[in-house]
Tab-separated table of C-alpha atoms in Angstrom:
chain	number	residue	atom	x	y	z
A	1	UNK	CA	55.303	246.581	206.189
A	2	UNK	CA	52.004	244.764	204.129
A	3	UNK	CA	54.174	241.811	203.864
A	4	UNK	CA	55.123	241.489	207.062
A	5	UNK	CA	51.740	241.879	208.151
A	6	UNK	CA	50.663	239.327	205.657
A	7	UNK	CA	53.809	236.360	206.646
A	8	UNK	CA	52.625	236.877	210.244
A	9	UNK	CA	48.412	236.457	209.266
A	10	UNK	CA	49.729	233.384	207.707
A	11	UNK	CA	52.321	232.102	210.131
A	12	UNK	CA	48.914	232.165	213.177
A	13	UNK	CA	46.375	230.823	210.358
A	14	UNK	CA	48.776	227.637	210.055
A	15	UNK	CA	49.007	227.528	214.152
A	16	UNK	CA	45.488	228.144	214.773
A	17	UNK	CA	44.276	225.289	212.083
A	18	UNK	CA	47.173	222.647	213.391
A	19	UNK	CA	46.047	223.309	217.083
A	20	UNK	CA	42.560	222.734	216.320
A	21	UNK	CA	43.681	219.218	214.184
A	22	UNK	CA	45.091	218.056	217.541
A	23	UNK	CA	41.640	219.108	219.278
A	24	UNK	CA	39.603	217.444	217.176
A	25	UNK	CA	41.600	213.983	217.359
A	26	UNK	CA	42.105	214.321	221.065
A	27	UNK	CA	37.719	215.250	221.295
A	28	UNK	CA	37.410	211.925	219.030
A	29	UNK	CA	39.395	210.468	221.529
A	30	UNK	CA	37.589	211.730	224.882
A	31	UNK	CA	35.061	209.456	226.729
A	32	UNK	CA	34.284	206.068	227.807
A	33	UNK	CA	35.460	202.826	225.805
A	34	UNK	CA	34.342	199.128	226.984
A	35	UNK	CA	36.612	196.835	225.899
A	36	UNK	CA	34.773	194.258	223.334
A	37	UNK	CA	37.562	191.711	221.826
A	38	UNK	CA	41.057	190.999	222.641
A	39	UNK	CA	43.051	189.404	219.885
A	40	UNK	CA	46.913	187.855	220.633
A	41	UNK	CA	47.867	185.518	223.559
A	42	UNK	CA	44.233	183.481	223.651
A	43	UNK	CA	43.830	180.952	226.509
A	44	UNK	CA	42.632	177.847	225.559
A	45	UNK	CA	38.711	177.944	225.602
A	46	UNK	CA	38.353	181.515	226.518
A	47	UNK	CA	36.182	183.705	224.277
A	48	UNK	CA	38.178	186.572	223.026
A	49	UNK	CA	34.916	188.311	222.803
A	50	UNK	CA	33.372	190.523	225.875
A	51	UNK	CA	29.757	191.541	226.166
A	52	UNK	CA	28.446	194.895	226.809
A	53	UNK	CA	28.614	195.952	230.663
A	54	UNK	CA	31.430	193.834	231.328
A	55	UNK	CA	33.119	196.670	232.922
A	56	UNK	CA	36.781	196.513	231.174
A	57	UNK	CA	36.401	200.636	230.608
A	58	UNK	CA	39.163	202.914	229.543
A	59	UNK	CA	38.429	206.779	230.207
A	60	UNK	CA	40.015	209.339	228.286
A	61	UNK	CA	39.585	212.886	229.472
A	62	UNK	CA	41.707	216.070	228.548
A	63	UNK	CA	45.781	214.211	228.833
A	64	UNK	CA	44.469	211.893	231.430
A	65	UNK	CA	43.845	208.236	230.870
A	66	UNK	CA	41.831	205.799	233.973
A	67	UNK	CA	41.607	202.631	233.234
A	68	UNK	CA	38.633	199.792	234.452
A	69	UNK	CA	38.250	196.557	235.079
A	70	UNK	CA	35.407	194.639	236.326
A	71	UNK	CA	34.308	198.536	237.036
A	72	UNK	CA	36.608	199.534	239.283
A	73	UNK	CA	40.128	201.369	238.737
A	74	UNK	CA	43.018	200.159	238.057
A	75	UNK	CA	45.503	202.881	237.256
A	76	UNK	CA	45.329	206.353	236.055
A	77	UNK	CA	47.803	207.790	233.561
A	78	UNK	CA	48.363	210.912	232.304
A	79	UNK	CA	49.594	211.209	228.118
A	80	UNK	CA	49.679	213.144	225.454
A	81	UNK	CA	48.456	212.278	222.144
A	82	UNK	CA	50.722	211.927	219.118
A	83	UNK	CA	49.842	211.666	215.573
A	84	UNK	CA	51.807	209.147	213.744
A	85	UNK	CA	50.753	206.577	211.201
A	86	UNK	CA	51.967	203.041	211.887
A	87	UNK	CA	51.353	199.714	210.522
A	88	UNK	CA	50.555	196.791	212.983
A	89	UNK	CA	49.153	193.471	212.340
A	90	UNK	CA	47.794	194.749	209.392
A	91	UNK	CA	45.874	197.811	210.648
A	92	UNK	CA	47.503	201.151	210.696
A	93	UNK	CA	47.462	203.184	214.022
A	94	UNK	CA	47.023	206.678	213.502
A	95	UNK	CA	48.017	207.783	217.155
A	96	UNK	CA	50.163	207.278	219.887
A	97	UNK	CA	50.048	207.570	223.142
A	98	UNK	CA	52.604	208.994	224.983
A	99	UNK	CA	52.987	208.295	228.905
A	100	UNK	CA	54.142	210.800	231.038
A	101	UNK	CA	55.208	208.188	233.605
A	102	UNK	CA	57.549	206.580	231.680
A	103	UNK	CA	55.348	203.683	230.777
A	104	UNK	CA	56.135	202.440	227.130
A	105	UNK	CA	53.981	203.981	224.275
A	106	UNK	CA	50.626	202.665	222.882
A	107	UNK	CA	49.879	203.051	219.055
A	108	UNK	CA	45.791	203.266	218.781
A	109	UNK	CA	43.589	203.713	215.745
A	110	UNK	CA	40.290	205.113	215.496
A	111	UNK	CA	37.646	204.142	212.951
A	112	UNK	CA	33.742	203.732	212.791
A	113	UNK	CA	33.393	204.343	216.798
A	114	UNK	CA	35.606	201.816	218.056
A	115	UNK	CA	39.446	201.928	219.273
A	116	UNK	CA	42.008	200.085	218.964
A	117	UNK	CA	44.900	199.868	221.359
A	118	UNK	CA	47.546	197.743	220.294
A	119	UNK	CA	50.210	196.456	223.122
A	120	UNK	CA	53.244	195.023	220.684
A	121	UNK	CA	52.455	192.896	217.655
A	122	UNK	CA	50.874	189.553	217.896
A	123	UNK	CA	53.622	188.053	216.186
A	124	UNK	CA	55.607	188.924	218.872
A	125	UNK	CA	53.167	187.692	221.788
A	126	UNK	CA	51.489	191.203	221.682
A	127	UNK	CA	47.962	192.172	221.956
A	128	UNK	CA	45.174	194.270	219.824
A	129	UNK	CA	41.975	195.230	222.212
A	130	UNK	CA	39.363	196.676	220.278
A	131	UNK	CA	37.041	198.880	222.409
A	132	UNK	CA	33.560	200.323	221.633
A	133	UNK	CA	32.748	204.109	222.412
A	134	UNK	CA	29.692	204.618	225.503
């Protein structure tokens, strides 16, 4: 009977600390972002580089994902967030984002306050956005 006891104590001990992994990545993930630098498909004489307040704004809050531009809304998604490590353009993602409407996935990393959403690989006409926290 102790042992039982003791494999179920350890069996919710490894479910409560891998729910509160996920917590923590999706509370790192939470809030505003302003888009700062697109790299992949430049036009000619346009600075890859955006200024603060340009209004390019992704919200993340609780599965649900709005997304900004010039300040007002484009679209709102809802998603859940994946862990999975994946190299692209030589940065590794250490999320994805999965869309519940169907929309293809995003891989994203998250480092130092900024985010990185990466829309293909540049080699293959793709896009990284890097985006700073508000």
């Amino acid at each position: 009977m102790k042992r039982n006891i003791k494999l179920v104590l350890i069996i919710l001990s490894i479910g409560i600390f891998s729910s509160c992994k996920n917590g923590s990545s999706e509370a790192k993930l939470d809030g505003a972002w302003e888009l700062r630098h697109v790299k992949g498909i430049q036009v000619a004489n346009a600075d890859p580089n955006f200024p603060k307040g340009n209004g390019n704004i992704l919200k993340f809050n609780a599965g649900k994902l709005e997304h900004y531009a010039e300040g007002k809304l484009l679209t709102t998604e809802e998603y859940t967030l994946k862990e999975e490590k994946k190299k692209i353009n030589d940065t590794e993602a250490q999320y994805t984002l999965v869309f519940k409407n169907n929309n293809p996935e995003k891989h994203i990393a998250l480092t130092d306050g900024k985010l990185i959403l990466f829309d293909g690989e540049i080699a293959a006409d793709g896009t990284e956005s890097t985006y700073e926290k508000l």
